[in-house]
Tab-separated table of C-alpha atoms and ligand atoms in Angstrom:
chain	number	residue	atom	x	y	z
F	1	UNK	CA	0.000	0.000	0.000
F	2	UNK	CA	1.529	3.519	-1.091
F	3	UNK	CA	1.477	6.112	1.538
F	4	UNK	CA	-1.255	7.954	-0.597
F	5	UNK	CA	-4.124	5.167	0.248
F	6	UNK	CA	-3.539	6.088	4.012
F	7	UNK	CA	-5.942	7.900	5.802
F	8	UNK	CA	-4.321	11.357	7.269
F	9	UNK	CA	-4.998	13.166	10.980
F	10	UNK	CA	-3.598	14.937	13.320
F	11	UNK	CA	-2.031	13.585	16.962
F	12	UNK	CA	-4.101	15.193	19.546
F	13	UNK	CA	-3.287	13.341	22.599
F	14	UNK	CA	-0.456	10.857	23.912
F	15	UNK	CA	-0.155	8.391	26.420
F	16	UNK	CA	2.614	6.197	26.514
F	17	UNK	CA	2.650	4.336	23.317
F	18	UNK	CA	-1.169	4.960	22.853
F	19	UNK	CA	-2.154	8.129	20.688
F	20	UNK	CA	-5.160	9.698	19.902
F	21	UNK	CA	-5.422	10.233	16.102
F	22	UNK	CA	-7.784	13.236	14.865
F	23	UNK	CA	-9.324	12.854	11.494
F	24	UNK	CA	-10.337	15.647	8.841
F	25	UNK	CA	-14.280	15.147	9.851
F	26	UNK	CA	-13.419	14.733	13.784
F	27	UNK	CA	-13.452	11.519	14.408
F	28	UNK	CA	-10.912	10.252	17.122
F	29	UNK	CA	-9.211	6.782	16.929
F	30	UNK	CA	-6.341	5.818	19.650
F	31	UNK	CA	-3.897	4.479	17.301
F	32	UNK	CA	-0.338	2.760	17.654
F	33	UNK	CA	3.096	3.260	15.843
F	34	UNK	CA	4.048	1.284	13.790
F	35	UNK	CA	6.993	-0.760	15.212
F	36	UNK	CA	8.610	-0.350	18.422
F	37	UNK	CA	9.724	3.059	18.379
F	38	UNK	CA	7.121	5.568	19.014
F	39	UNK	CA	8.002	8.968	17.866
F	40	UNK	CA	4.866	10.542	17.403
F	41	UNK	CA	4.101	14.046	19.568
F	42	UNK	CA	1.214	15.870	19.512
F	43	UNK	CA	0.497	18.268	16.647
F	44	UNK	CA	2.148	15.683	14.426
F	45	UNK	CA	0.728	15.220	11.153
F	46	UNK	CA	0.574	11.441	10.055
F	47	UNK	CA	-1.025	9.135	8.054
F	48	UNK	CA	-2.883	5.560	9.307
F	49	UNK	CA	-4.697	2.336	8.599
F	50	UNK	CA	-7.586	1.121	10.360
F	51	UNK	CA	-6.987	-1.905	12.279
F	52	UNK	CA	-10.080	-2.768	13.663
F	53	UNK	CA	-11.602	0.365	16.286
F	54	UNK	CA	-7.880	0.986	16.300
F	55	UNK	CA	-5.488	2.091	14.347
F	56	UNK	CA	-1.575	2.189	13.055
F	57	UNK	CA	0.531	5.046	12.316
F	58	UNK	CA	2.295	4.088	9.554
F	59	UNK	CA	3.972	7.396	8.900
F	60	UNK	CA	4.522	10.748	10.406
F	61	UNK	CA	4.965	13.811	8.277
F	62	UNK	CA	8.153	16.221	8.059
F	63	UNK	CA	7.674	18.809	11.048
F	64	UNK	CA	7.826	22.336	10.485
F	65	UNK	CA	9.221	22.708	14.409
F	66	UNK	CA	9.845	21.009	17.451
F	67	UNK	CA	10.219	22.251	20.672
F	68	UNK	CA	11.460	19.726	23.444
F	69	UNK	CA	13.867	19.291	26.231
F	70	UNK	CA	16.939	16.708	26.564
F	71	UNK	CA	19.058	16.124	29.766
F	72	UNK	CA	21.841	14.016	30.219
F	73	UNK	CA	19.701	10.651	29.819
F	74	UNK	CA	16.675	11.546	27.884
F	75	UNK	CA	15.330	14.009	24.991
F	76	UNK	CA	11.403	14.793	26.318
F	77	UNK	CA	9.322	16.626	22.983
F	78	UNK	CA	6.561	18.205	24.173
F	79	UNK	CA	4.704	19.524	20.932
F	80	UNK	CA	5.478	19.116	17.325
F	81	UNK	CA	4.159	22.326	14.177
F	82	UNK	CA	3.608	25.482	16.590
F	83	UNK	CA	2.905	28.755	15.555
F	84	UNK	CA	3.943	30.168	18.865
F	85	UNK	CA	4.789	29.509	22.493
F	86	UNK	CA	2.899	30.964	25.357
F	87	UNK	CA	4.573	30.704	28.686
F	88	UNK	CA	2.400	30.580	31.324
F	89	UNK	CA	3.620	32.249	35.176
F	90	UNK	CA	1.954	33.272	37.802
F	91	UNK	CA	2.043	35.705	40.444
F	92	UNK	CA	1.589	32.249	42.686
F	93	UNK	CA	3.674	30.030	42.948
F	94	UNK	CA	7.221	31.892	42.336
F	95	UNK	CA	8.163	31.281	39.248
F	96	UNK	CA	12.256	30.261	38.518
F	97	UNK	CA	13.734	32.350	36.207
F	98	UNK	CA	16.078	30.018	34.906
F	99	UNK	CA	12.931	27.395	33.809
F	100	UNK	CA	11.561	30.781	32.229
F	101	UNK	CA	14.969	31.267	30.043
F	102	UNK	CA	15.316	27.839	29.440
F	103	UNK	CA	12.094	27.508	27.782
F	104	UNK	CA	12.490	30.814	26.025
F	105	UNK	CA	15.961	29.341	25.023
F	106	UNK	CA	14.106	26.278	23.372
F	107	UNK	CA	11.891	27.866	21.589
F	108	UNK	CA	14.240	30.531	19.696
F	109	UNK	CA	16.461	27.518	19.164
F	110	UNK	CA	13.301	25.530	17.509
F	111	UNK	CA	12.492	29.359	15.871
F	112	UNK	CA	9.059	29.056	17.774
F	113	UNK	CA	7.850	32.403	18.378
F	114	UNK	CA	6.947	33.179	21.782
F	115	UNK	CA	5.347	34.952	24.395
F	116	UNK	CA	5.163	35.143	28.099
F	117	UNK	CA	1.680	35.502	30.310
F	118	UNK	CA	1.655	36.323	33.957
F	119	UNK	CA	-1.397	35.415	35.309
F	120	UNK	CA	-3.139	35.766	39.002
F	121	UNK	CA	-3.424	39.884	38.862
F	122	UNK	CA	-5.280	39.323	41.651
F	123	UNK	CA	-2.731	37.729	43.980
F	124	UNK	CA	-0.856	40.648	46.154
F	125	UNK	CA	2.774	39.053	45.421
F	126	UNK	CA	1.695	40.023	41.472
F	127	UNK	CA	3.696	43.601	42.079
F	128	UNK	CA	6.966	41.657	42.602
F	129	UNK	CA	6.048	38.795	39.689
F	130	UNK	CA	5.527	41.728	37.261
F	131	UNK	CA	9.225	43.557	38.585
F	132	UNK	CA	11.095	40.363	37.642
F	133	UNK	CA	9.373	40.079	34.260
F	134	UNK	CA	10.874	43.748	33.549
F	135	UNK	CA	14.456	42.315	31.563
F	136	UNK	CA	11.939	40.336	29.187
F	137	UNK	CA	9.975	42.787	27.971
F	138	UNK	CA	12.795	44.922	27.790
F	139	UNK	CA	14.166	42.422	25.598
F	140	UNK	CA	11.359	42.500	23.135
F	141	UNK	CA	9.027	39.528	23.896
F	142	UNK	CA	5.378	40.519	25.211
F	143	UNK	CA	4.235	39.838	28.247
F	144	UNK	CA	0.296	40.093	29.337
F	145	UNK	CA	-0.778	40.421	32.913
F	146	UNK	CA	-4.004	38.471	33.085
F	147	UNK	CA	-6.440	36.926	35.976
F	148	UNK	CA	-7.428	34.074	34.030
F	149	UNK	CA	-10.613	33.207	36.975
F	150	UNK	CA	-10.358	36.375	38.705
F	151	UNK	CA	-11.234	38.099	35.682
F	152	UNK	CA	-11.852	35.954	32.902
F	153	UNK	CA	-13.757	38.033	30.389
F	154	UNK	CA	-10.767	41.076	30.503
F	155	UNK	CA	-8.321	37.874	30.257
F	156	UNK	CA	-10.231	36.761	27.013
F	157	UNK	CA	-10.007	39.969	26.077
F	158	UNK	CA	-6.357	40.210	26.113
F	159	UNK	CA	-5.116	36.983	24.891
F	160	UNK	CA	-7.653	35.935	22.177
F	161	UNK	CA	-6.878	38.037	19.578
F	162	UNK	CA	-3.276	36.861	19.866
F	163	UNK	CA	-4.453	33.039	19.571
F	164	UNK	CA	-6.455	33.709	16.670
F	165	UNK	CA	-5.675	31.414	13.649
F	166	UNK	CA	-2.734	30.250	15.807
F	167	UNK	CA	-2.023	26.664	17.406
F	168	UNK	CA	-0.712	28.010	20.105
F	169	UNK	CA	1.753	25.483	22.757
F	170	UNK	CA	0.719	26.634	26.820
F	171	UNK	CA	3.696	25.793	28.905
F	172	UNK	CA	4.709	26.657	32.226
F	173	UNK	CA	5.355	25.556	35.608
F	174	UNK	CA	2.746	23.520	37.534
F	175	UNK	CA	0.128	25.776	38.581
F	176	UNK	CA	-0.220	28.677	36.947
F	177	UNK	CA	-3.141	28.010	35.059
F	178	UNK	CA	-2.470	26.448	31.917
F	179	UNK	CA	-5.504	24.643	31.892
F	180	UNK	CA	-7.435	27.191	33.965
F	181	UNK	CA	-6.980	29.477	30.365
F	182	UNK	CA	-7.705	26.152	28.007
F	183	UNK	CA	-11.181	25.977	29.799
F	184	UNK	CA	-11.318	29.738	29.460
F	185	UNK	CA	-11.288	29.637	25.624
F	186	UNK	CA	-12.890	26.062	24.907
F	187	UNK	CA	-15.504	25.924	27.125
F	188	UNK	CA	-16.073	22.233	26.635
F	189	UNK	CA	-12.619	20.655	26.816
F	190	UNK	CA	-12.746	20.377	30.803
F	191	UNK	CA	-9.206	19.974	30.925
F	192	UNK	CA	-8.726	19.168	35.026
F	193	UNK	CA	-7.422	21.980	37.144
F	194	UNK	CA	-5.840	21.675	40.346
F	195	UNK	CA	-5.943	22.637	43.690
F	196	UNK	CA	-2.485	24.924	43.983
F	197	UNK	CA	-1.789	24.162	47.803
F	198	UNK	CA	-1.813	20.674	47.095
F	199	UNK	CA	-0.791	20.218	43.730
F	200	UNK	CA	2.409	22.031	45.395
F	201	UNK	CA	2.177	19.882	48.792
F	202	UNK	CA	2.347	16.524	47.232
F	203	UNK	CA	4.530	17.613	44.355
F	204	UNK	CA	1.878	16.567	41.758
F	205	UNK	CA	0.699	17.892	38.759
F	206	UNK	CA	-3.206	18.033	37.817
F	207	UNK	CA	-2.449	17.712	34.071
F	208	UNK	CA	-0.343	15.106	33.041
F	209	UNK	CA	-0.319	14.636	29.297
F	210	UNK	CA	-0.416	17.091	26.740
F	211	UNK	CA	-3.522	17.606	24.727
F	212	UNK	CA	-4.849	19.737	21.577
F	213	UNK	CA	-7.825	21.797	22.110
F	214	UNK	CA	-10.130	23.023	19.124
F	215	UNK	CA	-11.004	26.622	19.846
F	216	UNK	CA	-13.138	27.159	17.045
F	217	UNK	CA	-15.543	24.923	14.933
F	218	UNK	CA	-13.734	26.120	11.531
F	219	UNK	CA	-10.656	24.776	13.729
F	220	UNK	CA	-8.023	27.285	12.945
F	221	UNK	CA	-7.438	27.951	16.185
F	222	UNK	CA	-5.867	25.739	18.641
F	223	UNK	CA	-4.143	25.706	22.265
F	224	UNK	CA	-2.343	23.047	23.490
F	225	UNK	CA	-2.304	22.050	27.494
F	226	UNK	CA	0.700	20.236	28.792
F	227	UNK	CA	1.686	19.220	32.177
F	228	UNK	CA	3.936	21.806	34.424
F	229	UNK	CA	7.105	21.095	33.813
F	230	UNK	CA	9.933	21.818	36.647
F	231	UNK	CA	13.219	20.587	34.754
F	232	UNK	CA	14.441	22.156	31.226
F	233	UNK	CA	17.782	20.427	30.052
F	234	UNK	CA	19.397	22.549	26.970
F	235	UNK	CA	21.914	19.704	25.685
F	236	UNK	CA	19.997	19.924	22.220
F	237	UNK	CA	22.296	23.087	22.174
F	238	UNK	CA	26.040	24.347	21.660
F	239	UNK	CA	27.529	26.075	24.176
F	240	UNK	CA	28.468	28.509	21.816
F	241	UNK	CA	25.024	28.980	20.537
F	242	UNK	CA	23.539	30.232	23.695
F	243	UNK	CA	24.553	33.738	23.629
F	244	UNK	CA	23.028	33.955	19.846
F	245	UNK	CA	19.652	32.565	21.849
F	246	UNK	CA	19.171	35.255	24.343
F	247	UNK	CA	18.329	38.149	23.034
F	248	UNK	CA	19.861	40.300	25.361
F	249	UNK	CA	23.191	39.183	25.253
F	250	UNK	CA	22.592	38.926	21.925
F	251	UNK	CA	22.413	42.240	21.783
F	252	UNK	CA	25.470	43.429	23.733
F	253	UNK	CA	27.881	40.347	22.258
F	254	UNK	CA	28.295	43.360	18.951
F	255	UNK	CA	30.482	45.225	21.589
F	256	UNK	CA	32.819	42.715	22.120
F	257	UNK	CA	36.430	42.800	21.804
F	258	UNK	CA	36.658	38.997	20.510
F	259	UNK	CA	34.023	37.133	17.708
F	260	UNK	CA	34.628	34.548	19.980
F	261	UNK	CA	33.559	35.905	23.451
F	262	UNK	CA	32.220	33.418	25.492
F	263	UNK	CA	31.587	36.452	28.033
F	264	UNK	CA	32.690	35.060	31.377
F	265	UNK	CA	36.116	36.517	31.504
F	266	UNK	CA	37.500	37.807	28.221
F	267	UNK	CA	38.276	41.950	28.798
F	268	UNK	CA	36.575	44.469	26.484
F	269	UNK	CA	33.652	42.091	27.042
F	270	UNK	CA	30.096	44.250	25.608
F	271	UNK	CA	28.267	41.638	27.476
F	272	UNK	CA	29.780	41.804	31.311
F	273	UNK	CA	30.151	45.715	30.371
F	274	UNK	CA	26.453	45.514	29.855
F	275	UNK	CA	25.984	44.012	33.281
F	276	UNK	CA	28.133	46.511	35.299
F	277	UNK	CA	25.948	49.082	33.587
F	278	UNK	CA	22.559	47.586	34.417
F	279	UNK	CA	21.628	46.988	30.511
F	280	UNK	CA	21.710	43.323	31.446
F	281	UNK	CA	19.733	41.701	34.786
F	282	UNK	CA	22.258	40.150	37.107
F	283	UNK	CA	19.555	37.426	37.171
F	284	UNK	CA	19.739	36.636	33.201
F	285	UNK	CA	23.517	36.677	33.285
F	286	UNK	CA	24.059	34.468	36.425
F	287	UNK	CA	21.335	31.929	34.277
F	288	UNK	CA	23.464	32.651	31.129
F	289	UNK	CA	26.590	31.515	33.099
F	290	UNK	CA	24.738	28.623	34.597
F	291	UNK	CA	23.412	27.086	30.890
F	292	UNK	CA	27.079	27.336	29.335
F	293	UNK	CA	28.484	25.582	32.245
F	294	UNK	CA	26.228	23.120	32.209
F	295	UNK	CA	26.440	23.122	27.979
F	296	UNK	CA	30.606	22.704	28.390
F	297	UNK	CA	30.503	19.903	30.829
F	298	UNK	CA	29.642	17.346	27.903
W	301	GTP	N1	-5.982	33.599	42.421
W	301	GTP	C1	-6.071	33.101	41.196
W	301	GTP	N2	-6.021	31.759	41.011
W	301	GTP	C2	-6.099	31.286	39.747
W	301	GTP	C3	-6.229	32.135	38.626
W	301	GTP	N3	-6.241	31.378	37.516
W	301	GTP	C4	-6.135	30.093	37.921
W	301	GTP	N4	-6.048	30.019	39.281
W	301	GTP	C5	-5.957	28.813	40.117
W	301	GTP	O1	-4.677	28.221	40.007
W	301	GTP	C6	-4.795	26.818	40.269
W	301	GTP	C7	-4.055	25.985	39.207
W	301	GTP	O2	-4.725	26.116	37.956
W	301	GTP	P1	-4.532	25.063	36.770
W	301	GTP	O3	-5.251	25.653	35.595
W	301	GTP	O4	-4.886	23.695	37.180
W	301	GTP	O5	-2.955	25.141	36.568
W	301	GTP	P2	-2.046	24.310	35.518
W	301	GTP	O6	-1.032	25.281	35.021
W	301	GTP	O7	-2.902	23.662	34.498
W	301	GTP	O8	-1.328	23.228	36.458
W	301	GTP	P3	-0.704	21.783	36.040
W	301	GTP	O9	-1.738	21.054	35.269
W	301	GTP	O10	-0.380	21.158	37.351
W	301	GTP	O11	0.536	22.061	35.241
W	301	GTP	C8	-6.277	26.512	40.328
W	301	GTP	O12	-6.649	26.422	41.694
W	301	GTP	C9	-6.904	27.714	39.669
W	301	GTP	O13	-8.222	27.949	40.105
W	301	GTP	C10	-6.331	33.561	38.860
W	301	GTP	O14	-6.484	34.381	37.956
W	301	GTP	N5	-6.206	33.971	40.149
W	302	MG	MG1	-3.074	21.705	33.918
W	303	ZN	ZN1	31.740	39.102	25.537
């Protein structure tokens, strides 16, 4: 059988080696790979054969993007064919700045576009949330200050047009209302949302695979829950990448005495120069410093 006889859809869920295969009319099948790899991520395109109520993936289209995570052991995708990123913080629980980078990192490595959302307005610790977000916006990436069940209807407001004709990844720590903002928009996916306290207490997270949500019925629009994350491993990237990946050293690397800077000691450094001047957060340096180490010990 040619590839062309195959029925095509679109990976909408995972679960282990199970997947949940979307047709063009909306049908859902839980299908299988093919074989004992299974390589499939959600947003995949593929193409499959009935087997039964089943089905088998016989073949998974060339992605346009990829963003995912590898540590020393294991590479962990988490969504395949994005038209942007939206990180997801809140003003509770703290957020860690270096997850934060790191995912920004992955994305501009995978050439996902991205932006951040800070949600729980309502919370009083949302004053110091919004002073730490103050180096990413001054690095050019948006960030929206939303209450996503304080005050849903100014939070629709705010992010909708920005998800419109989009599929649009939600990622963020555990908590912060990923799926809080997926109920928001698709009022009948019901993805489960937690209790913070003890989602926190018992280290668990409420969602724990990623799904694609329809948020229209012509279905251009999509937004994709995942579970919280709390690692990010970089190894998918050079050492000498990273400062080409953050914008903001980026930026200040043109000053540089040497092409080949890796700002940490060199003199006539734009970069630490930058720093000493304020131009650069000691926070996003100290993380900058923290990813090449951990990028050089290979
Ligand atoms: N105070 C406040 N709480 C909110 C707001 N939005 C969501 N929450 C609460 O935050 C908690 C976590 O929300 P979820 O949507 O489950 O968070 P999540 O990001 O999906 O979490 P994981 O699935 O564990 O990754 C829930 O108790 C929500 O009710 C808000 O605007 N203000
Ligand atoms: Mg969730
Ligand atoms: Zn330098």
């Amino acid at each position: 059988m040619t590839a062309i006889e195959l029925d095509v859809g679109l990976i909408v869920a995972g679960h282990g080696r199970h997947y949940v295969v979307e047709t063009p009319e909306g049908r859902r099948v839980t299908c299988h790979p093919r074989g004992k790899k299974s390589d499939c991520v959600v947003g995949d395109r593929v193409r499959w054969q009935a087997s039964g109520d089943e089905g088998v993936i016989e073949h998974v289209e060339p992605r346009r993007n990829l963003l995912f995570r590898q540590d020393e052991w294991k590479t962990k995708s988490f969504a395949a064919n994005l038209d942007q990123l939206l990180v997801l913080v809140a003003a509770r629980p703290v957020f860690s700045e270096s997850q934060l980078s790191r995912a920004l990192i992955a994305a501009e490595s995978a050439e996902i576009p991205v932006r951040i959302a800070l949600n729980k307005a309502d919370l009083p610790e949302i004053g110091a949330a919004r002073d730490r977000l103050v180096p990413y916006s001054q690095m050019g990436i948006e960030v929206h200050e939303v209450a996503l069940k304080a005050a849903p209807e100014a939070a629709r407001a705010r992010l909708a047009p920005l998800l419109d004709g989009r599929a649009t990844l939600v990622l963020g720590p555990s908590g912060t209302g990923k799926s809080t903002l997926i109920n928001l928009l698709a009022p009948d996916a019901g993805a489960q949302i937690g209790d913070v306290s003890q989602a926190l207490n018992s280290g668990r997270h409420t969602t724990t695979s990623t799904r694609w949500y329809w948020l229209d019925a012509s279905k251009s629009t999509a937004l994709i829950d995942s579970p919280g994350f709390q690692e990010f491993g970089l190894r998918q990237i050079d050492a000498q990448q990273l400062p080409g990946l953050m914008p903001d050293v980026r930026e200040h690397a043109k000053a540089c005495r040497f092409y080949n800077c890796t700002h940490r000691q060199e003199p006539e450094c734009g970069v630490q120069a930058a720093v000493t001047r304020g131009d650069i957060s000691e926070t996003r340096y100290r993380i900058y410093r923290e990813i090449f180490d951990e990028l050089s010990r290979r």
